[in-house]
Tab-separated table of C-alpha atoms and ligand atoms in Angstrom:
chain	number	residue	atom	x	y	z
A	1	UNK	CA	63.638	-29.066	46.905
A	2	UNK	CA	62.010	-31.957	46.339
A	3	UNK	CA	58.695	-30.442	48.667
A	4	UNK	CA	59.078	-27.291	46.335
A	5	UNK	CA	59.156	-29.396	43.619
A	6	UNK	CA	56.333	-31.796	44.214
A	7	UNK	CA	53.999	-28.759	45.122
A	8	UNK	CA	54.562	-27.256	41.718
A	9	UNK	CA	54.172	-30.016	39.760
A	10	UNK	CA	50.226	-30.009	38.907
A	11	UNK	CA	48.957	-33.186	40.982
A	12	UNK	CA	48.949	-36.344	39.047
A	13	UNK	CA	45.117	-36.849	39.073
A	14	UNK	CA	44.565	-33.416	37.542
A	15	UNK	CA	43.649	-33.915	33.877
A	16	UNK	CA	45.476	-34.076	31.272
A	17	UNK	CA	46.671	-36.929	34.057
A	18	UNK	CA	48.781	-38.747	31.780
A	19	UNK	CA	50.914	-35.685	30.825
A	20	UNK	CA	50.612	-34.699	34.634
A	21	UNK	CA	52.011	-38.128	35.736
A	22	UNK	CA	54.594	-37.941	32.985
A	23	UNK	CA	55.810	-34.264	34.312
A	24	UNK	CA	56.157	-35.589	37.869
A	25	UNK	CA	57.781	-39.058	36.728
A	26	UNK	CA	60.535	-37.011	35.088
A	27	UNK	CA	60.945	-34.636	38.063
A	28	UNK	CA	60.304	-36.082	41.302
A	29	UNK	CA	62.507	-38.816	43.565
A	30	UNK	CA	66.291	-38.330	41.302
A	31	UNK	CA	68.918	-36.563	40.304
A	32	UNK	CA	71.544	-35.087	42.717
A	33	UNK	CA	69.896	-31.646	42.541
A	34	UNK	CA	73.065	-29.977	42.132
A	35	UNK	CA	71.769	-26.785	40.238
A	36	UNK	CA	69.283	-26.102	42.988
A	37	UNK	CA	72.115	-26.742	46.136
A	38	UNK	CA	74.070	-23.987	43.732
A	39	UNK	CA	71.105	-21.891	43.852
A	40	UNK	CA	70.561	-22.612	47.272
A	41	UNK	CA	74.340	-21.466	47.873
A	42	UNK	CA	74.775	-18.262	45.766
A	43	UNK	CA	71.992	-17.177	47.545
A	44	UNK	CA	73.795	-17.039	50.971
A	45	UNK	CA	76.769	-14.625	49.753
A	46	UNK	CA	73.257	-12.391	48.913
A	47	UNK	CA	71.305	-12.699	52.133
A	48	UNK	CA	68.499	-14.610	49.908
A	49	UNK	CA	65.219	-15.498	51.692
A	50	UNK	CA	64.411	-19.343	51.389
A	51	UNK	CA	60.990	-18.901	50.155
A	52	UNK	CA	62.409	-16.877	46.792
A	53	UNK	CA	65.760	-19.583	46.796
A	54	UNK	CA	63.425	-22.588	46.711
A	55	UNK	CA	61.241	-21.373	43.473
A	56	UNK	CA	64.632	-19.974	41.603
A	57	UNK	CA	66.066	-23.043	42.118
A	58	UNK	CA	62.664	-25.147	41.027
A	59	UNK	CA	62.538	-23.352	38.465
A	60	UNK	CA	66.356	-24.446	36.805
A	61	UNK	CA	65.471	-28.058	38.214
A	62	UNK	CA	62.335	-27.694	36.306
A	63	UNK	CA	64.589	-26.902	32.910
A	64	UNK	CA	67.096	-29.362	33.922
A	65	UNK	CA	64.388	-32.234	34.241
A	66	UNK	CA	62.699	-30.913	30.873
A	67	UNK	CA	66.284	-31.179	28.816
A	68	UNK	CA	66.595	-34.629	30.360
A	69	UNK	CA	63.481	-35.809	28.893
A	70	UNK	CA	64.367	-34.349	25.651
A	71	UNK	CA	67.718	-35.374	25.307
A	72	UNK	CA	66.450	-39.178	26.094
A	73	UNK	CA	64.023	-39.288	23.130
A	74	UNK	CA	64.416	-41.548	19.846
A	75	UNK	CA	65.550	-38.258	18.031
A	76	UNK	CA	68.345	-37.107	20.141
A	77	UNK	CA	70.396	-39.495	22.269
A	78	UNK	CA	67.886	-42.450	22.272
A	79	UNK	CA	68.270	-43.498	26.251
A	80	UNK	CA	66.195	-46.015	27.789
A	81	UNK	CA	67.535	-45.188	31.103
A	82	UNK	CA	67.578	-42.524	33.250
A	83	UNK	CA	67.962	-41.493	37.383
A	84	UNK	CA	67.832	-45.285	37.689
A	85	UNK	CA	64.542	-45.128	35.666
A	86	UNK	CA	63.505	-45.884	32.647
A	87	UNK	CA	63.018	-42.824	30.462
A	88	UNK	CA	60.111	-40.837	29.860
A	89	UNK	CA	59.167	-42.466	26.163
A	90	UNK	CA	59.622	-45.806	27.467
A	91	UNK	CA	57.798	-45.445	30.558
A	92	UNK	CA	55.058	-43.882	28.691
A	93	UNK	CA	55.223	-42.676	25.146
A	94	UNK	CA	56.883	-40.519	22.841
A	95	UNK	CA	54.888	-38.018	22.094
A	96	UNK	CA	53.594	-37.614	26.193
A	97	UNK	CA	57.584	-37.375	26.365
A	98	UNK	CA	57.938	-34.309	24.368
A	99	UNK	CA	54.821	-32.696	25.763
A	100	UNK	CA	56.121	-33.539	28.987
A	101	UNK	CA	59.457	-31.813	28.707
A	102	UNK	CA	57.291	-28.867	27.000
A	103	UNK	CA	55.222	-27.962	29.926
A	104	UNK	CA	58.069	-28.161	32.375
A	105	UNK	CA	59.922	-25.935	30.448
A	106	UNK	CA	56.877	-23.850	30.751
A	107	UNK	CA	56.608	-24.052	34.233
A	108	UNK	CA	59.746	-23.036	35.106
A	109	UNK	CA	59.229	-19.663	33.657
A	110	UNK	CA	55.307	-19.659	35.528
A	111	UNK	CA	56.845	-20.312	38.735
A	112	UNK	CA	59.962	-17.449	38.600
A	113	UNK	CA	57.176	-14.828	37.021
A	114	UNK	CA	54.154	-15.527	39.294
A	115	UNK	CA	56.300	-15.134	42.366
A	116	UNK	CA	57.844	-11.870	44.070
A	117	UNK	CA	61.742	-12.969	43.665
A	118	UNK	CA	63.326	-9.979	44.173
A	119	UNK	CA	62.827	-6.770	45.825
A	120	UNK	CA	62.615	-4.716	42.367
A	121	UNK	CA	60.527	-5.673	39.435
A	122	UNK	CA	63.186	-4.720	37.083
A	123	UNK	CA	65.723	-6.936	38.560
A	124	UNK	CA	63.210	-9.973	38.527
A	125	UNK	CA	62.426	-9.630	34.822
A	126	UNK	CA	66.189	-9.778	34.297
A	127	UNK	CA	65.950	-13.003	35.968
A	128	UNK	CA	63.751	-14.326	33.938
A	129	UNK	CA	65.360	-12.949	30.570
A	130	UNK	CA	68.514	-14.450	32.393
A	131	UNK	CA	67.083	-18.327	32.102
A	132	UNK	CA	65.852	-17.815	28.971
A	133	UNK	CA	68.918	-17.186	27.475
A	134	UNK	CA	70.500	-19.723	29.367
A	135	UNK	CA	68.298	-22.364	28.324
A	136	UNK	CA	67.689	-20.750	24.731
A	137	UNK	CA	69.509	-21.300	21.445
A	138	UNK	CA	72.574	-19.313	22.804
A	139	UNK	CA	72.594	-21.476	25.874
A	140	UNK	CA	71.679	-24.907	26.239
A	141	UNK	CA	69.806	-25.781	23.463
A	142	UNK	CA	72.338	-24.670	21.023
A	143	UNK	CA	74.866	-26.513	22.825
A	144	UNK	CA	72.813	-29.683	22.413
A	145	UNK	CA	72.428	-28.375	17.926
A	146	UNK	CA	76.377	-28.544	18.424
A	147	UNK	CA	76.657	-32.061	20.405
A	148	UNK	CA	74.225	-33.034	17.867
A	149	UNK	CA	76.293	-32.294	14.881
A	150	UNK	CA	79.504	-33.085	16.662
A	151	UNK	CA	78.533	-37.065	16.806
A	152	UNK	CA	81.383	-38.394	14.521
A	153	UNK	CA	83.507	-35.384	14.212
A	154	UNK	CA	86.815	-34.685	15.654
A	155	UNK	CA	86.670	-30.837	17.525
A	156	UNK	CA	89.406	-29.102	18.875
A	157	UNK	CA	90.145	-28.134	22.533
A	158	UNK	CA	88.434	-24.527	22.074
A	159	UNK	CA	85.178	-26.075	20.116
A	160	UNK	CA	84.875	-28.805	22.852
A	161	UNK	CA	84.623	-26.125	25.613
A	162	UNK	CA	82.614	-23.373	23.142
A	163	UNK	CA	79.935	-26.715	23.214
A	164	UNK	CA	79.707	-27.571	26.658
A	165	UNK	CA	79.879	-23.765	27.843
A	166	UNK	CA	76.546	-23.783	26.417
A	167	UNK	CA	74.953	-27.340	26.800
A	168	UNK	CA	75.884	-27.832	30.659
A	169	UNK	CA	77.516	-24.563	31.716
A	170	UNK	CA	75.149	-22.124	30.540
A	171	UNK	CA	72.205	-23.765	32.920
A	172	UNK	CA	74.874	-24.022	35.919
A	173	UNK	CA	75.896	-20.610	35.656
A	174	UNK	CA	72.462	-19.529	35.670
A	175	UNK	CA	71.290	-21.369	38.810
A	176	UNK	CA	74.078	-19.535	40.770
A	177	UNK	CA	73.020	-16.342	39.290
A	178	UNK	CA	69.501	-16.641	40.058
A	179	UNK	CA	69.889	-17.642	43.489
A	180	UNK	CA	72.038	-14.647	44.099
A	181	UNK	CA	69.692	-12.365	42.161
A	182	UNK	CA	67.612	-13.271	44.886
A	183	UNK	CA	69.061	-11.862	47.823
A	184	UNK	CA	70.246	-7.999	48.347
A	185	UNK	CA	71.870	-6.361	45.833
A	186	UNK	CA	75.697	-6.320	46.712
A	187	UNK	CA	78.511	-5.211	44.364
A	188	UNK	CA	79.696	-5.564	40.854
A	189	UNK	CA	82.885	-7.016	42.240
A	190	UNK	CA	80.847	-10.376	44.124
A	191	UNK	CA	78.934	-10.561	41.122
A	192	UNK	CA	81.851	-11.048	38.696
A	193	UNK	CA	83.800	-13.528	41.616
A	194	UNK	CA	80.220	-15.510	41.500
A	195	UNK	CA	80.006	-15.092	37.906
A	196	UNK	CA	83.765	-16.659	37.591
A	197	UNK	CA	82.683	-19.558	39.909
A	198	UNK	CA	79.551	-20.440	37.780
A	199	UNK	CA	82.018	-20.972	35.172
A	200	UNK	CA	84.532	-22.865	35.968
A	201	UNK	CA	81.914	-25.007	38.092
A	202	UNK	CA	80.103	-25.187	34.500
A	203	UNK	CA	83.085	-26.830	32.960
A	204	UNK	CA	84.005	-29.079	35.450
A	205	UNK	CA	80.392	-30.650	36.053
A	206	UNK	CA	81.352	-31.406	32.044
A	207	UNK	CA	84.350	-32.812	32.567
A	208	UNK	CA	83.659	-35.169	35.531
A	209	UNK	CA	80.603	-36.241	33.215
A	210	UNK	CA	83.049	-37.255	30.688
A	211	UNK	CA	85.609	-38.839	33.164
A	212	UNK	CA	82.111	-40.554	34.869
A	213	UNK	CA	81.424	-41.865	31.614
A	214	UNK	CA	84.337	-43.813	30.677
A	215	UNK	CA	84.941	-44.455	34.312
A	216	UNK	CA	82.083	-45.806	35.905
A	217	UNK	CA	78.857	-48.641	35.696
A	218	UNK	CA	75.569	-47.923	34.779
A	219	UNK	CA	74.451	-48.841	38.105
A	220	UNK	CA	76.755	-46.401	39.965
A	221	UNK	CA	75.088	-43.385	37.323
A	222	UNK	CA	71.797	-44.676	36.672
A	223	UNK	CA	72.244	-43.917	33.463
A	224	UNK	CA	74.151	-46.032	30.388
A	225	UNK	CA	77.584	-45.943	30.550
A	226	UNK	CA	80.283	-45.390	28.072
A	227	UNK	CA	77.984	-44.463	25.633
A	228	UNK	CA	80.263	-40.926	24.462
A	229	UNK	CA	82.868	-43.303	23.402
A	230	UNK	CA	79.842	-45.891	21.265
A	231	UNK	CA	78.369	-42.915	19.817
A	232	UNK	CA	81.820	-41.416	18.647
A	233	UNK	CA	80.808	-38.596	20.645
A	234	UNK	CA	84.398	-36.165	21.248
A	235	UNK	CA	85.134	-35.399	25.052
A	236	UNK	CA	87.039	-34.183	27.135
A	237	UNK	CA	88.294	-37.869	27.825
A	238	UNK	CA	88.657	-38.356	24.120
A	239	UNK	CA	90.557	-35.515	23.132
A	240	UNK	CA	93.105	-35.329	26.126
A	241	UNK	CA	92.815	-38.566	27.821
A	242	UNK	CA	91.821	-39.575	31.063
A	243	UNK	CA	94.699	-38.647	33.290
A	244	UNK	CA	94.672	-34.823	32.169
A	245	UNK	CA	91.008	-34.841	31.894
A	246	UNK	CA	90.873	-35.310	36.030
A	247	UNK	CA	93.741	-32.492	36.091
A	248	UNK	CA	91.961	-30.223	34.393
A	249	UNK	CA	88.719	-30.974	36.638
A	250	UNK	CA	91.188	-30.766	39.610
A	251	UNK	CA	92.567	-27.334	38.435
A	252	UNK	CA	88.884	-25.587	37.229
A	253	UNK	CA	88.191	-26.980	41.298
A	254	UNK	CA	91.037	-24.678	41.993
A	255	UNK	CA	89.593	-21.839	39.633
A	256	UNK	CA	86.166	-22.175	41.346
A	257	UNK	CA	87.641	-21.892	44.801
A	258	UNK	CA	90.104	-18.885	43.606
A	259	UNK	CA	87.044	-17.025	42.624
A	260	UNK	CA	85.263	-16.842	45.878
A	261	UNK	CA	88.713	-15.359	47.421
A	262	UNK	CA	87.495	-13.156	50.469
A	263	UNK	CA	84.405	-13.925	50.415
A	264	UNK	CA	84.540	-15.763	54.101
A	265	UNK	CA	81.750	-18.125	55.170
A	266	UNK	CA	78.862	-17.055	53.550
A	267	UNK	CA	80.928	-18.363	50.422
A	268	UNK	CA	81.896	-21.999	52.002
A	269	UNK	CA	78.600	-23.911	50.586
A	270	UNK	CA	79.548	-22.881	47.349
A	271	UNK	CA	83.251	-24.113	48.175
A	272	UNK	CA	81.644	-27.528	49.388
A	273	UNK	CA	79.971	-27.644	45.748
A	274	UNK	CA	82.963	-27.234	43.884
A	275	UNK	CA	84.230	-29.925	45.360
A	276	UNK	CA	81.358	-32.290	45.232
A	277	UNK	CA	80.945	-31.931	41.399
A	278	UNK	CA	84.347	-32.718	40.992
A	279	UNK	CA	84.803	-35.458	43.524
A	280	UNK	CA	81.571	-37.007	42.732
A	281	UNK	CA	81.646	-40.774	42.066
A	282	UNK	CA	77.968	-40.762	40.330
B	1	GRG	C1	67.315	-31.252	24.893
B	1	GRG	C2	67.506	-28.733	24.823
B	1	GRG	C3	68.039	-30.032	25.245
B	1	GRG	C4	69.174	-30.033	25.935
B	1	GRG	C5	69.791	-31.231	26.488
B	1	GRG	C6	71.188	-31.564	29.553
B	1	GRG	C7	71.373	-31.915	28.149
B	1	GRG	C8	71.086	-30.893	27.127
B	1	GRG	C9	71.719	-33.142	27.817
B	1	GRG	C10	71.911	-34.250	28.781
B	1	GRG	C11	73.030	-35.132	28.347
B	1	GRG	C12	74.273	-34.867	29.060
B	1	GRG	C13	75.060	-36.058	29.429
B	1	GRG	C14	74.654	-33.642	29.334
B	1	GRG	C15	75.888	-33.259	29.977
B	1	GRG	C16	75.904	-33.254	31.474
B	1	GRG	C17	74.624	-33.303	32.110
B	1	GRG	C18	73.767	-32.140	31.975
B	1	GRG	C19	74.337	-34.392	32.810
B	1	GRG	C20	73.099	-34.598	33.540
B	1	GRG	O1	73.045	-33.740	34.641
B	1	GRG	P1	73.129	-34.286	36.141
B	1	GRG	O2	74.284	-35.234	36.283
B	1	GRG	O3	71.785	-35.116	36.204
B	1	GRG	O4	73.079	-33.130	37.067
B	1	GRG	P2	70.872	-35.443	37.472
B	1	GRG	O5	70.065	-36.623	37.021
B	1	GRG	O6	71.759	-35.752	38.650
B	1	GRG	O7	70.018	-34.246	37.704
């Protein structure tokens, strides 16, 4: 991934070489890269090819990294530190910070158009209409309008999930998608069990985020810690506390696994990832 990634990228001498730099700073050497190893992994219950996996799942890295940068900024959560880095607008500026999280954005799209992804045209434009939505105002970027105005509030169980379906689940669900749009067309039925996974994966990668954040150091996630509970932010940790949060990770691991029912091997990465985003210590 990180090859795919760094090949991309337009090289950090090309000009504009500050924005360049700025692009590759947010994207290269970090992260745990868990949307592409989903990508990567829906595309073996499809028969993908590598060369179409690696540039479906560059391209959600590529939105991931961008909604990163923009979530650091002044405006939104006002991070200094990121991946064990400091963030874009400190490292360089705030402006060369949005740009930078423009263009990857961008990108993303440029490398899943420009690229023969699937065997039929039709199904590849769905692909791209897929991640738009996903990363759109009915996917993650309304999610992040809702986190926004939920900064102070008190939300429900339902309006928790309704926010995070769409801030972190819409983008995980469409990395497993994409990487099994990749491969051969198989059956409605696979589609909805993959479909099901995405979901509950979705909402789990949220949860352990909220357990992570009251749980561990800023050293361990290279990010600030505890900084939901500062910013009066509600989560999952918040509203149900943190013994039944790690239950309810522990049963949407269950969920995710009970999806993939009788789907054999070619299913046991995505088994593996279930269990990594909700055992994950970082
Ligand atoms: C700015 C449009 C826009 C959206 C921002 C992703 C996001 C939406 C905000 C990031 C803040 C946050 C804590 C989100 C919830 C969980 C999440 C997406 C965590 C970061 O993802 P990881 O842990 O990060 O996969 P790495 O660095 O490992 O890639």
């Amino acid at each position: 991934m990180e090859a795919a990634l760094a090949r991309l990228l337009p090289p950090a001498h090309a000009a504009p070489a500050r924005l360049h730099e700025a692009m590759r700073y947010a994207t290269l050497e970090g992260g745990k890269r868990v949307r592409p190893l989903l990508a990567f992994a829906a595309g073996e219950v499809s028969g993908a090819a590598p060369e179409r996996l690696e540039l479906a799942a560059a391209a959600v890295e590529l939105i991931h990294a961008y909604s990163l940068v923009h979530d650091d900024l002044p405006c939104m959560d006002a991070d200094v530190l990121r991946r064990g880095k400091p963030t874009v607008h400190v490292e360089y500026d705030e402006a060369t910070a949005m740009l930078a999280g423009d263009a990857l954005q961008s990108l993303a799209f440029q490398a899943l158009a420009e690229n023969e992804l699937a065997d039929a045209p039709r199904r590849q434009l769905e692909m791209v209409k897929m991640l738009a939505a996903a990363a759109g105002s009915r996917g993650m970027a309304g999610g992040q309008q809702i986190d926004l105005e939920a900064t102070g509030a008190v939300l429900s169980l339902p309006e928790l999930e309704f926010m995070h379906i769409h801030k972190t689940g819409a983008l995980i669900r469409a990395a497993v998608l994409l990487g099994f749009w990749c491969g051969e067309k198989v059956s409605e039925k696979i589609q909805d069990q993959l479909d099901r996974y995405a979901k509950a994966v979705g909402l789990a990668f949220q949860v352990v985020d909220d357990v992570l954040d009251h749980d561990a150091s800023t050293a361990t996630l290279g990010k600030t810690a505890g900084k939901d509970a500062k910013q009066g932010k509600p989560t999952y940790v918040s509203l149900l506390g943190l013994a039944p949060a790690r239950e309810m990770a522990e049963d949407l691991r269950a969920e995710a696994h009970a999806a993939l029912d009788g789907l054999g091997e070619r299913a046991e990465r995505l088994r593996q990832l279930a269990d990594f985003v909700v055992l994950r210590k970082f």
